[in-house]
Coordinates of C-alpha atoms and ligand atoms in Angstrom, one line a residue:
X1 CA -43.8 -69.6 180.7
X2 CA -45.9 -72.7 181.4
X3 CA -49.6 -71.7 181.2
X4 CA -50.8 -74.9 182.9
X5 CA -48.9 -74.1 186.0
X6 CA -51.1 -71.1 186.6
X7 CA -54.3 -73.0 186.6
X8 CA -55.7 -73.5 190.1
X9 CA -56.0 -77.2 191.0
X10 CA -58.8 -78.1 193.3
X11 CA -57.8 -79.8 196.5
X12 CA -58.8 -83.4 196.4
X13 CA -62.0 -84.3 198.3
X14 CA -60.1 -86.6 200.6
X15 CA -57.9 -83.8 201.8
X16 CA -60.3 -82.8 204.6
X17 CA -60.6 -86.5 205.6
X18 CA -57.1 -86.3 206.7
X19 CA -55.2 -88.3 204.0
X20 CA -51.8 -87.0 204.8
X21 CA -50.3 -88.0 201.5
X22 CA -53.0 -86.2 199.6
X23 CA -52.7 -83.2 201.9
X24 CA -49.1 -82.8 201.1
X25 CA -49.9 -83.0 197.5
X26 CA -52.5 -80.3 197.8
X27 CA -50.1 -77.9 199.7
X28 CA -47.5 -78.4 197.0
X29 CA -50.1 -77.4 194.4
X30 CA -51.0 -74.2 196.3
X31 CA -47.4 -73.4 196.8
X32 CA -46.7 -74.0 193.1
X33 CA -49.6 -71.8 192.2
X34 CA -48.6 -68.9 194.5
X35 CA -45.0 -69.0 193.4
X36 CA -45.9 -69.1 189.7
X37 CA -48.3 -66.1 190.1
X38 CA -45.6 -64.1 191.8
X39 CA -43.1 -64.9 189.1
X40 CA -45.7 -64.0 186.4
X41 CA -46.4 -60.7 188.1
X42 CA -42.7 -59.9 188.4
X43 CA -42.2 -60.7 184.7
X44 CA -45.0 -58.3 183.8
X45 CA -44.1 -55.7 186.4
X46 CA -40.4 -55.2 185.4
X47 CA -41.0 -54.0 181.8
X48 CA -44.1 -52.0 183.0
X49 CA -42.1 -50.2 185.6
X50 CA -39.2 -49.7 183.2
X51 CA -41.6 -48.2 180.6
X52 CA -43.1 -45.9 183.3
X53 CA -39.6 -44.9 184.4
X54 CA -38.4 -44.2 180.8
X55 CA -41.6 -42.2 180.0
X56 CA -41.1 -40.1 183.2
X57 CA -37.4 -39.6 182.4
X58 CA -38.2 -38.4 178.9
X59 CA -41.1 -36.2 180.0
X60 CA -41.3 -35.6 183.8
X61 CA -44.7 -33.9 183.4
X62 CA -46.3 -36.8 181.6
X63 CA -48.6 -37.9 184.4
X64 CA -49.7 -34.4 185.4
X65 CA -50.2 -33.5 181.8
X66 CA -52.4 -36.6 181.3
X67 CA -54.4 -35.8 184.4
X68 CA -54.8 -32.1 183.4
X69 CA -56.3 -32.9 180.0
X70 CA -58.4 -35.8 181.5
X71 CA -59.9 -33.5 184.1
X72 CA -59.9 -30.4 181.9
X73 CA -58.1 -28.3 184.5
X74 CA -55.7 -25.4 184.1
X75 CA -52.2 -26.1 185.5
X76 CA -52.8 -23.8 188.4
X77 CA -56.0 -25.6 189.3
X78 CA -54.2 -29.0 189.0
X79 CA -51.3 -27.7 191.1
X80 CA -53.7 -26.8 193.9
X81 CA -55.4 -30.2 193.7
X82 CA -52.6 -32.6 193.4
X83 CA -50.7 -33.1 196.6
X84 CA -47.0 -32.8 195.6
X85 CA -44.7 -35.4 196.9
X86 CA -42.0 -33.4 198.7
X87 CA -38.7 -35.3 198.8
X88 CA -36.3 -33.7 201.2
X89 CA -33.5 -32.2 199.1
X90 CA -30.0 -32.3 200.6
X91 CA -28.2 -29.1 199.8
X92 CA -25.5 -29.6 202.4
X93 CA -21.9 -29.9 201.4
X94 CA -20.4 -33.1 200.0
X95 CA -17.3 -32.4 202.1
X96 CA -15.1 -35.0 200.6
X97 CA -15.7 -33.9 197.0
X98 CA -15.7 -30.2 197.8
X99 CA -12.3 -30.5 199.5
X100 CA -10.9 -32.4 196.6
X101 CA -11.8 -29.5 194.4
X102 CA -10.1 -27.1 196.8
X103 CA -6.9 -29.2 196.6
X104 CA -7.1 -29.1 192.8
X105 CA -7.4 -25.3 193.0
X106 CA -4.3 -25.2 195.2
X107 CA -2.5 -27.5 192.8
X108 CA -3.2 -25.0 190.0
X109 CA -2.6 -21.8 191.9
X110 CA 0.6 -22.8 193.7
X111 CA 2.2 -23.9 190.5
X112 CA 1.3 -20.6 188.8
X113 CA 2.5 -18.6 191.8
X114 CA 5.8 -20.6 191.8
X115 CA 6.5 -20.2 188.1
X116 CA 4.7 -17.1 186.8
X117 CA 3.2 -14.9 189.6
X118 CA 1.8 -11.8 188.1
X119 CA 2.0 -12.9 184.4
X120 CA -1.3 -12.8 182.5
X121 CA -1.1 -16.5 181.4
X122 CA 0.4 -19.7 182.6
X123 CA 2.1 -22.6 180.8
X124 CA 2.3 -25.5 183.3
X125 CA 4.4 -27.9 181.3
X126 CA 7.3 -25.4 180.5
X127 CA 6.7 -23.8 183.9
X128 CA 6.5 -20.3 182.3
X129 CA 4.3 -17.3 182.3
X130 CA 3.5 -15.0 179.4
X131 CA 1.8 -11.6 179.1
X132 CA -0.9 -10.6 176.7
X133 CA 1.2 -7.7 175.4
X134 CA 4.9 -6.7 175.4
X135 CA 4.0 -3.8 177.6
X136 CA 3.7 -6.0 180.6
X137 CA 0.9 -7.9 182.4
X138 CA -2.2 -6.5 184.1
X139 CA -2.9 -9.5 186.4
X140 CA -5.3 -11.5 184.4
X141 CA -4.6 -14.7 186.2
X142 CA -4.2 -13.2 189.7
X143 CA -7.4 -11.1 189.6
X144 CA -9.4 -13.9 187.9
X145 CA -8.5 -16.2 190.8
X146 CA -9.0 -14.0 193.9
X147 CA -12.7 -14.5 194.6
X148 CA -12.4 -18.3 194.2
X149 CA -9.8 -18.2 197.0
X150 CA -12.0 -16.1 199.1
X151 CA -15.0 -18.5 198.6
X152 CA -12.8 -21.5 199.3
X153 CA -11.3 -19.9 202.5
X154 CA -7.8 -20.1 201.2
X155 CA -6.5 -17.3 203.4
X156 CA -2.7 -17.6 202.8
X157 CA -3.0 -17.8 199.1
X158 CA -5.4 -14.9 199.2
X159 CA -3.1 -12.6 201.3
X160 CA -0.2 -13.2 198.8
X161 CA -2.5 -12.4 195.9
X162 CA -3.8 -9.3 197.6
X163 CA -0.2 -8.2 198.2
X164 CA 0.5 -8.5 194.5
X165 CA -2.5 -6.4 193.6
X166 CA -1.5 -3.8 196.2
X167 CA 2.1 -3.5 195.1
X168 CA 2.5 -4.7 191.6
X169 CA -0.7 -4.4 189.6
X170 CA -0.4 -1.6 187.1
X171 CA -2.7 -0.6 184.3
X172 CA -0.3 2.0 182.9
X173 CA 0.5 -0.3 179.9
X174 CA 1.0 1.3 176.5
X175 CA -0.6 -1.5 174.5
X176 CA -4.0 -2.6 173.3
X177 CA -6.0 -5.1 175.4
X178 CA -9.3 -6.7 174.4
X179 CA -12.0 -4.6 176.0
X180 CA -14.4 -7.4 176.7
X181 CA -11.8 -9.8 178.2
X182 CA -10.4 -7.1 180.4
X183 CA -13.8 -6.2 181.7
X184 CA -15.1 -9.7 182.4
X185 CA -11.8 -11.1 183.9
X186 CA -10.1 -8.1 185.5
X187 CA -12.9 -5.6 186.2
X188 CA -15.3 -8.4 187.2
X189 CA -12.6 -10.0 189.3
X190 CA -11.8 -6.8 191.2
X191 CA -15.5 -6.0 191.9
X192 CA -16.1 -9.5 193.2
X193 CA -12.9 -9.4 195.3
X194 CA -14.1 -6.1 196.7
X195 CA -17.4 -7.7 197.8
X196 CA -16.0 -10.9 199.2
X197 CA -13.1 -9.3 201.0
X198 CA -15.5 -7.2 203.1
X199 CA -15.2 -4.2 200.9
X200 CA -11.5 -3.7 200.9
X201 CA -11.1 -0.3 199.2
X202 CA -8.0 -1.5 197.3
X203 CA -10.1 -3.4 194.8
X204 CA -12.6 -0.6 194.3
X205 CA -9.9 1.9 193.6
X206 CA -8.3 -0.4 191.1
X207 CA -11.7 -1.1 189.5
X208 CA -12.3 2.6 189.1
X209 CA -8.9 3.2 187.6
X210 CA -9.3 0.4 185.1
X211 CA -12.9 1.4 184.1
X212 CA -11.8 5.0 183.5
X213 CA -9.1 3.8 181.2
X214 CA -11.7 1.6 179.3
X215 CA -14.4 4.3 179.0
X216 CA -12.9 6.0 175.9
X217 CA -13.5 2.7 173.9
X218 CA -17.2 3.9 173.9
X219 CA -16.4 7.1 172.0
X220 CA -17.7 5.9 168.7
X221 CA -20.5 7.4 166.6
X222 CA -22.8 4.5 167.5
X223 CA -21.7 4.4 171.2
X224 CA -20.8 0.8 170.8
X225 CA -17.4 0.2 172.4
X226 CA -14.5 -0.8 170.2
X227 CA -13.0 -4.2 170.5
X228 CA -9.7 -3.0 172.0
X229 CA -8.4 -0.4 174.3
X230 CA -5.0 1.1 175.0
X231 CA -4.9 1.3 178.7
X232 CA -2.1 3.9 179.0
X233 CA -3.2 6.2 176.2
X234 CA -6.9 5.7 177.1
X235 CA -7.8 5.2 173.5
X236 CA -10.1 2.7 171.8
X237 CA -8.7 0.6 169.0
X238 CA -10.2 -1.5 166.3
X239 CA -9.7 -5.2 165.9
X240 CA -7.3 -5.4 163.0
X241 CA -8.9 -8.7 161.9
X242 CA -12.4 -7.2 161.7
X243 CA -11.7 -3.4 161.3
X244 CA -15.3 -2.4 160.8
X245 CA -16.9 -4.8 163.2
X246 CA -17.4 -5.5 166.9
X247 CA -19.0 -8.7 168.1
X248 CA -22.3 -8.9 169.8
X249 CA -21.1 -10.8 172.9
X250 CA -18.3 -8.3 173.4
X251 CA -20.4 -5.1 173.4
X252 CA -23.2 -6.7 175.4
X253 CA -21.1 -8.3 178.1
X254 CA -19.9 -5.3 180.1
X255 CA -23.2 -4.2 181.6
X256 CA -23.2 -6.2 184.9
X257 CA -19.8 -4.9 185.7
X258 CA -20.3 -1.3 184.7
X259 CA -23.6 -1.0 186.5
X260 CA -22.4 -2.4 189.7
X261 CA -19.3 -0.2 189.6
X262 CA -21.6 2.8 189.1
X263 CA -23.5 1.9 192.3
X264 CA -20.3 1.4 194.3
X265 CA -18.6 4.5 193.0
X266 CA -21.9 6.6 192.9
X267 CA -20.8 7.7 189.5
X268 CA -23.5 7.2 186.9
X269 CA -21.2 7.4 183.9
X270 CA -20.4 3.7 183.7
X271 CA -24.1 2.7 184.0
X272 CA -25.0 5.2 181.2
X273 CA -22.3 3.9 178.8
X274 CA -23.3 0.3 179.3
X275 CA -27.0 0.9 179.2
X276 CA -26.8 2.9 176.0
X277 CA -25.2 -0.1 174.2
X278 CA -28.3 -2.2 175.0
X279 CA -30.6 0.3 173.4
X280 CA -28.5 0.5 170.3
X281 CA -28.7 -3.3 170.1
X282 CA -32.5 -3.3 170.7
X283 CA -33.1 -0.8 167.9
X284 CA -30.9 -2.7 165.4
X285 CA -32.1 -6.3 166.0
X286 CA -32.6 -8.3 162.9
X287 CA -36.2 -9.2 161.9
X288 CA -36.0 -12.7 163.5
X289 CA -35.1 -11.1 166.8
X290 CA -31.7 -12.7 167.1
X291 CA -28.3 -11.0 167.3
X292 CA -25.9 -11.9 164.5
X293 CA -22.3 -12.3 165.7
X294 CA -21.1 -8.9 164.2
X295 CA -22.2 -5.3 164.4
X296 CA -20.9 -2.3 162.6
X297 CA -19.3 -0.1 165.3
X298 CA -19.8 3.0 163.2
X299 CA -23.5 2.9 162.6
X300 CA -24.5 0.4 165.3
X301 CA -26.3 -1.9 162.9
X302 CA -26.1 -5.7 162.8
X303 CA -24.0 -7.0 160.0
X304 CA -25.1 -10.0 157.9
X305 CA -23.3 -12.7 159.7
X306 CA -23.8 -16.0 161.5
X307 CA -26.5 -16.5 164.0
X308 CA -25.6 -18.8 166.9
X309 CA -25.4 -19.3 170.7
X310 CA -21.7 -19.9 170.6
X311 CA -18.6 -17.7 170.2
X312 CA -19.1 -14.0 169.7
X313 CA -22.8 -14.2 170.6
X314 CA -23.1 -16.4 173.7
X315 CA -22.9 -13.9 176.5
X316 CA -25.2 -11.4 174.7
X317 CA -28.0 -13.9 175.6
X318 CA -26.6 -14.6 179.0
X319 CA -26.5 -10.9 180.0
X320 CA -30.0 -10.1 178.8
X321 CA -31.3 -12.4 181.5
X322 CA -28.7 -11.4 184.1
X323 CA -29.3 -7.7 183.7
X324 CA -32.9 -8.4 184.7
X325 CA -31.8 -10.5 187.7
X326 CA -29.1 -8.0 188.8
X327 CA -31.6 -5.3 189.7
X328 CA -34.1 -7.7 191.5
X329 CA -36.3 -8.5 188.5
X330 CA -37.4 -4.9 188.0
X331 CA -36.1 -3.9 184.6
X332 CA -38.8 -5.4 182.4
X333 CA -36.9 -4.0 179.3
X334 CA -34.4 -6.8 179.8
X335 CA -36.9 -9.4 180.7
X336 CA -38.8 -8.7 177.5
X337 CA -35.6 -8.6 175.4
X338 CA -34.6 -12.0 176.9
X339 CA -38.1 -13.5 176.4
X340 CA -38.3 -12.4 172.8
X341 CA -34.8 -13.7 172.2
X342 CA -35.7 -17.1 173.7
X343 CA -38.7 -17.3 171.4
X344 CA -36.6 -16.6 168.4
X345 CA -33.9 -19.1 169.5
X346 CA -36.6 -21.8 169.9
X347 CA -38.1 -21.0 166.5
X348 CA -34.8 -20.8 164.7
X349 CA -31.9 -22.6 166.3
X350 CA -33.1 -25.4 168.6
X351 CA -32.9 -28.7 166.7
X352 CA -32.9 -32.5 167.3
X353 CA -30.2 -34.8 166.1
X354 CA -31.0 -37.2 163.2
X355 CA -32.6 -40.0 165.3
X356 CA -34.2 -37.3 167.6
X357 CA -32.4 -38.3 170.7
X358 CA -30.3 -35.1 171.4
X359 CA -31.5 -31.5 171.5
X360 CA -28.8 -29.1 170.3
X361 CA -28.5 -25.6 169.1
X362 CA -27.7 -25.1 165.4
X363 CA -26.0 -22.2 163.6
X364 CA -27.5 -20.2 160.7
X365 CA -24.9 -19.1 158.2
X366 CA -25.9 -16.4 155.6
X367 CA -25.0 -17.1 152.0
X368 CA -25.2 -14.4 149.3
X369 CA -26.2 -15.6 145.8
X370 CA -25.0 -14.1 142.6
X371 CA -28.4 -12.5 142.1
X372 CA -28.0 -10.7 145.4
X373 CA -30.5 -13.0 147.2
X374 CA -29.6 -14.2 150.7
X375 CA -30.3 -17.6 152.0
X376 CA -29.5 -19.1 155.4
X377 CA -27.7 -22.4 155.7
X378 CA -28.4 -24.4 158.9
X379 CA -25.2 -25.9 160.3
X380 CA -25.5 -28.6 162.9
X381 CA -22.5 -27.4 164.9
X382 CA -22.4 -26.6 168.6
X383 CA -19.5 -24.9 170.3
X384 CA -18.5 -26.1 173.8
X385 CA -19.3 -22.5 174.8
X386 CA -23.0 -23.1 174.2
X387 CA -23.1 -25.5 177.1
X388 CA -23.7 -22.5 179.4
X389 CA -27.1 -22.2 177.7
X390 CA -28.8 -25.2 179.4
X391 CA -28.3 -23.8 182.9
X392 CA -29.1 -20.3 181.7
X393 CA -32.5 -21.5 180.4
X394 CA -33.2 -23.1 183.7
X395 CA -32.4 -19.9 185.5
X396 CA -34.5 -17.9 183.1
X397 CA -37.4 -20.3 183.4
X398 CA -37.5 -20.0 187.2
X399 CA -37.3 -16.2 187.1
X400 CA -38.4 -14.5 183.9
X401 CA -40.6 -17.5 183.1
X402 CA -42.1 -17.9 186.6
X403 CA -45.6 -17.1 187.6
X404 CA -44.7 -17.1 191.3
X405 CA -41.6 -15.9 193.1
X406 CA -39.7 -17.8 194.4
X407 CA -40.6 -21.1 192.6
X408 CA -40.3 -24.4 194.3
X409 CA -37.1 -26.6 193.9
X410 CA -37.6 -28.1 191.4
X411 CA -40.4 -25.8 190.1
X412 CA -43.9 -27.3 189.9
X413 CA -45.7 -27.2 186.5
X414 CA -48.2 -24.6 187.7
X415 CA -45.5 -22.2 188.8
X416 CA -44.1 -21.6 185.3
X417 CA -45.5 -19.8 182.3
X418 CA -45.9 -21.7 179.1
X419 CA -42.6 -20.1 178.0
X420 CA -41.0 -20.9 181.3
X421 CA -42.0 -24.6 180.9
X422 CA -40.7 -24.7 177.4
X423 CA -37.4 -23.2 178.4
X424 CA -37.1 -25.5 181.4
X425 CA -37.5 -28.6 179.2
X426 CA -35.1 -27.3 176.6
X427 CA -32.6 -26.4 179.3
X428 CA -32.7 -29.9 180.8
X429 CA -32.4 -31.5 177.4
X430 CA -29.4 -29.3 176.4
X431 CA -27.6 -30.2 179.6
X432 CA -28.1 -33.9 178.7
X433 CA -26.7 -33.2 175.3
X434 CA -23.6 -31.5 176.7
X435 CA -23.1 -34.5 178.9
X436 CA -23.5 -36.7 175.9
X437 CA -20.5 -34.8 174.3
X438 CA -18.5 -36.0 177.3
X439 CA -18.9 -39.5 176.0
X440 CA -15.4 -39.6 174.6
X441 CA -12.3 -41.7 175.4
X442 CA -11.2 -39.1 178.0
X443 CA -14.7 -38.3 179.4
X444 CA -14.1 -34.7 178.3
X445 CA -16.1 -32.8 175.7
X446 CA -14.5 -31.3 172.6
X447 CA -14.4 -27.6 171.6
X448 CA -16.9 -28.2 168.8
X449 CA -19.4 -31.0 168.3
X450 CA -21.3 -31.7 165.1
X451 CA -24.7 -33.4 165.1
X452 CA -25.9 -35.9 162.6
X453 CA -28.4 -34.7 160.1
X454 CA -29.7 -36.8 157.1
X455 CA -28.0 -34.5 154.6
X456 CA -24.5 -34.6 156.2
X457 CA -23.3 -37.1 153.6
X458 CA -21.8 -39.4 156.2
X459 CA -24.5 -42.2 155.8
X460 CA -23.9 -45.2 157.9
X461 CA -20.1 -44.9 158.2
X462 CA -19.3 -47.0 161.4
X463 CA -16.6 -44.5 162.3
X464 CA -19.3 -42.0 163.0
X465 CA -21.7 -42.5 165.9
X466 CA -25.4 -41.9 165.3
X467 CA -25.8 -38.6 167.1
X468 CA -22.8 -36.4 167.2
X469 CA -19.1 -36.5 166.2
X470 CA -15.9 -34.4 166.1
X471 CA -15.3 -33.2 162.6
X472 CA -12.0 -34.3 161.1
X473 CA -10.9 -36.2 164.3
X474 CA -9.8 -39.3 162.5
X475 CA -6.3 -38.2 161.9
X476 CA -3.4 -40.4 160.8
X477 CA -0.5 -41.0 163.2
X478 CA 1.7 -38.0 163.5
X479 CA -1.0 -35.6 162.3
X480 CA -2.3 -32.9 164.6
X481 CA -6.0 -33.3 165.5
X482 CA -8.3 -30.5 164.5
X483 CA -9.0 -27.5 166.8
X484 CA -12.5 -28.9 167.3
X485 CA -11.1 -31.9 169.2
X486 CA -9.5 -30.0 172.0
X487 CA -10.6 -29.5 175.6
X488 CA -9.1 -26.3 177.0
X489 CA -10.4 -26.6 180.5
X490 CA -13.7 -24.8 179.7
X491 CA -16.3 -24.3 182.4
X492 CA -19.6 -24.2 180.5
X493 CA -20.9 -27.7 181.2
X494 CA -20.1 -27.5 184.9
X495 CA -21.6 -24.0 185.0
X496 CA -24.9 -25.5 183.8
X497 CA -24.6 -28.5 186.2
X498 CA -24.2 -26.0 189.1
X499 CA -27.4 -24.2 188.1
X500 CA -29.3 -27.5 187.4
X501 CA -28.3 -28.8 190.8
X502 CA -29.3 -25.7 192.7
X503 CA -32.7 -25.4 190.8
X504 CA -33.7 -29.1 190.9
X505 CA -31.8 -30.5 194.0
X506 CA -31.2 -33.6 191.9
X507 CA -28.0 -35.4 193.0
X508 CA -27.5 -36.7 189.5
X509 CA -26.1 -33.3 188.5
X510 CA -23.5 -33.6 191.3
X511 CA -22.6 -37.1 190.0
X512 CA -22.1 -35.8 186.5
X513 CA -20.0 -32.9 187.8
X514 CA -17.8 -35.4 189.8
X515 CA -17.3 -37.4 186.6
X516 CA -16.0 -34.4 184.8
X517 CA -13.8 -33.4 187.7
X518 CA -12.3 -36.9 187.7
X519 CA -11.7 -36.8 184.0
X520 CA -9.9 -33.4 184.4
X521 CA -7.8 -34.9 187.2
X522 CA -6.9 -37.9 185.1
X523 CA -6.1 -36.2 181.8
X524 CA -5.3 -32.6 182.4
X525 CA -3.4 -32.6 185.7
X526 CA 0.3 -31.8 185.3
X527 CA 2.1 -33.7 188.1
X528 CA 4.6 -30.9 188.7
X529 CA 1.7 -28.5 189.2
X530 CA -1.1 -26.9 187.2
X531 CA -3.6 -28.2 184.6
X532 CA -3.1 -28.3 180.9
X533 CA -5.4 -28.4 177.9
X534 CA -5.6 -31.6 175.9
X535 CA -5.5 -31.7 172.1
X536 CA -7.9 -34.6 171.4
X537 CA -10.6 -35.6 173.8
X538 CA -11.0 -38.9 172.0
X539 CA -7.4 -40.1 172.2
X540 CA -5.9 -42.2 175.0
X541 CA -3.2 -41.7 176.2
X542 CA -4.2 -38.0 176.0
X543 CA -1.7 -35.5 174.7
X544 CA -1.4 -32.2 176.7
X545 CA -0.9 -28.7 175.4
X546 CA 1.1 -26.3 177.4
X547 CA -1.6 -23.8 178.5
X548 CA -3.8 -23.3 181.6
X549 CA -6.5 -20.8 180.7
X550 CA -7.3 -18.3 183.4
X551 CA -10.9 -19.5 183.5
X552 CA -9.7 -22.8 185.0
X553 CA -9.3 -21.1 188.4
X554 CA -12.0 -18.4 188.0
X555 CA -14.7 -20.6 186.5
X556 CA -14.2 -24.3 186.2
X557 CA -12.9 -25.0 189.7
X558 CA -15.3 -22.4 191.2
X559 CA -18.4 -24.0 189.7
X560 CA -17.2 -27.4 190.8
X561 CA -16.6 -26.1 194.3
X562 CA -20.0 -24.5 194.4
X563 CA -21.7 -27.7 193.3
X564 CA -20.2 -29.6 196.2
X565 CA -20.4 -26.8 198.8
X566 CA -23.5 -26.1 200.9
X567 CA -26.1 -24.1 199.0
X568 CA -25.9 -21.3 201.5
X569 CA -22.6 -20.4 199.8
X570 CA -23.7 -18.0 197.1
X571 CA -27.5 -18.2 197.1
X572 CA -28.9 -17.6 193.6
X573 CA -31.4 -15.0 194.8
X574 CA -28.6 -12.9 196.2
X575 CA -26.0 -13.1 193.5
X576 CA -25.6 -13.0 189.8
X577 CA -22.4 -14.4 188.3
X578 CA -20.8 -12.5 185.5
X579 CA -19.8 -14.5 182.5
X580 CA -16.3 -15.2 184.0
X581 CA -18.1 -16.6 187.1
X582 CA -17.3 -13.5 189.3
X583 CA -20.3 -13.3 191.6
X584 CA -21.8 -9.8 192.0
X585 CA -24.5 -9.0 194.5
X586 CA -28.1 -8.4 193.4
X587 CA -29.3 -4.9 194.3
X588 CA -32.2 -2.5 194.1
X589 CA -31.7 0.3 191.6
X590 CA -30.8 3.4 193.6
X591 CA -33.2 6.4 193.0
X592 CA -30.4 8.4 191.4
X593 CA -30.0 5.7 188.7
X594 CA -33.7 5.4 188.1
X595 CA -33.7 9.1 187.1
X596 CA -30.7 8.6 184.9
X597 CA -32.3 5.6 183.1
X598 CA -35.5 7.5 182.4
X599 CA -33.7 10.7 181.3
X600 CA -31.1 9.3 179.0
X601 CA -32.0 10.6 175.5
X602 CA -30.5 7.5 173.9
X603 CA -32.9 5.3 175.7
X604 CA -35.9 4.9 173.5
X605 CA -37.6 2.3 175.5
X606 CA -38.8 2.4 179.1
X607 CA -36.7 0.3 181.4
X608 CA -39.0 -0.1 184.3
X609 CA -42.7 -0.9 184.3
Ligands
LIG701 C1 -15.0 -17.3 179.6 O1 -13.9 -16.4 179.4 C2 -16.3 -16.6 179.6 O2 -17.2 -17.5 180.1 C3 -16.7 -16.1 178.3 O3 -18.0 -15.6 178.3 C4 -16.7 -17.2 177.2 N1 -16.1 -18.4 177.7 C5 -14.9 -18.4 178.5 C6 -14.7 -19.7 179.0 O4 -14.9 -20.7 178.2

């Protein structure tokens, strides 16, 4: 920058006297001056605007927070004073992208139907289907996919799937099935199909038949359901790998389905069984208020085991909130359990990566010392499964953490409680972190991400990026990559993006979802039909594994569809989605059930206010 150019030069005296030569000279000086000032302003303005933009991006409430403390006002007072800039939010469908997702669903379904109709699972590369047990399938993939077809308006595919349920679906299978998986995929799928098919009684009859076969799993001294159930013998069975234990997520992720079934069937039994589990859990919670991953099914007590938001615990937290939402925000018992759990999660498990860029959830692993003392080791590891949690926190902030109902989109600062604001900010940050784990060669996120901490012993190894990495992913040619490196078509990130888009109206979330969809198309699509898992997200060309999980059609493609569909499809104040993305309608507790809830001797805490 030339400082002298900025100095104003006086026009020479003779300018007025009409000396043309000098006049020109004078004009040039002015022009030069104006031009230079503009340039100078621009040079200063660019970094200033950038800094403001970055500050706002990192902390969207920075300006209102500053005003609030300057004026000494409460948030509510400030919210009343400050005119809020209302930007029109476009919740209409992105037809082109929505339809691309529908075509992807057809690509998956038609291949399954061609090669494996009725089988529980599908292997798109070998064009084969398999069942979970030798006793025959129970329709995992078919039932898991039906409500997605109904939402997408795929009538022909739907009528063939319905025909299969009507004529071939059979639960008289003498084999053990995982109780939780059967409830969230099959029972949840049937209930959702019942609702979206215009209450086709076929699905309700099947749902009652299935639930009645599952109920004996709850016949334990603690009333916690066993991990497995023999559907033909109607007998609960232990998990041979963990004979004394059941996992927290498994026992606490049956409630939405059983409660809705009770209302539809007018049979209180299912509600009672599911509700009792929650009271057993509430009475046994560990001092920090978190649920460890295992419980003893005999005495109902939590077992000293890992604390985390990932596998075996994830949907315990998800369903605390969703039970509160399911009955129109009336059961304060669940709101309080959820709120306490979120406080404990923030105190114990929410962490920042080494250079404080990424917020992630850590795990706490108990270690027993020879003298009998227990210590807890913090492990900076986050399962892909945890990526549901960002969206769940946003949903919780705008309901359990809201001071007004409904909140604005996006919520204004004054509309959320302190806890709601904290959960909102953590939720937004966790979604960014999950997107950061998509920063791989394929654009897909691994099954497990580790975050850098100063004591990880990696130091400044250039092979490892500064924030997160896939453990053991640097394999030699010919070696199989570790399990952590896989992408098995999981839905959790797009689930959170769906909630974030609906609750903020920010197009950025649609863009991120589209990026993930394109990566799936590029790396997981099998040209002959279906989608496959890939064994290393950080390897190009990607290597496929011959498996299409049922949640690809029930969850991943459904959430992608919902992100690009009009927001009138499935409004969040009318539906709550079970953990397998089967939407169930929100309802008011029927009076008969209110009595039940208050009378149940197992229920040691009032449910309603
Ligand atoms: C689904 O079966 C359910 O979302 C479950 O709660 C855990 N995750 C898988 C999909 O990743």
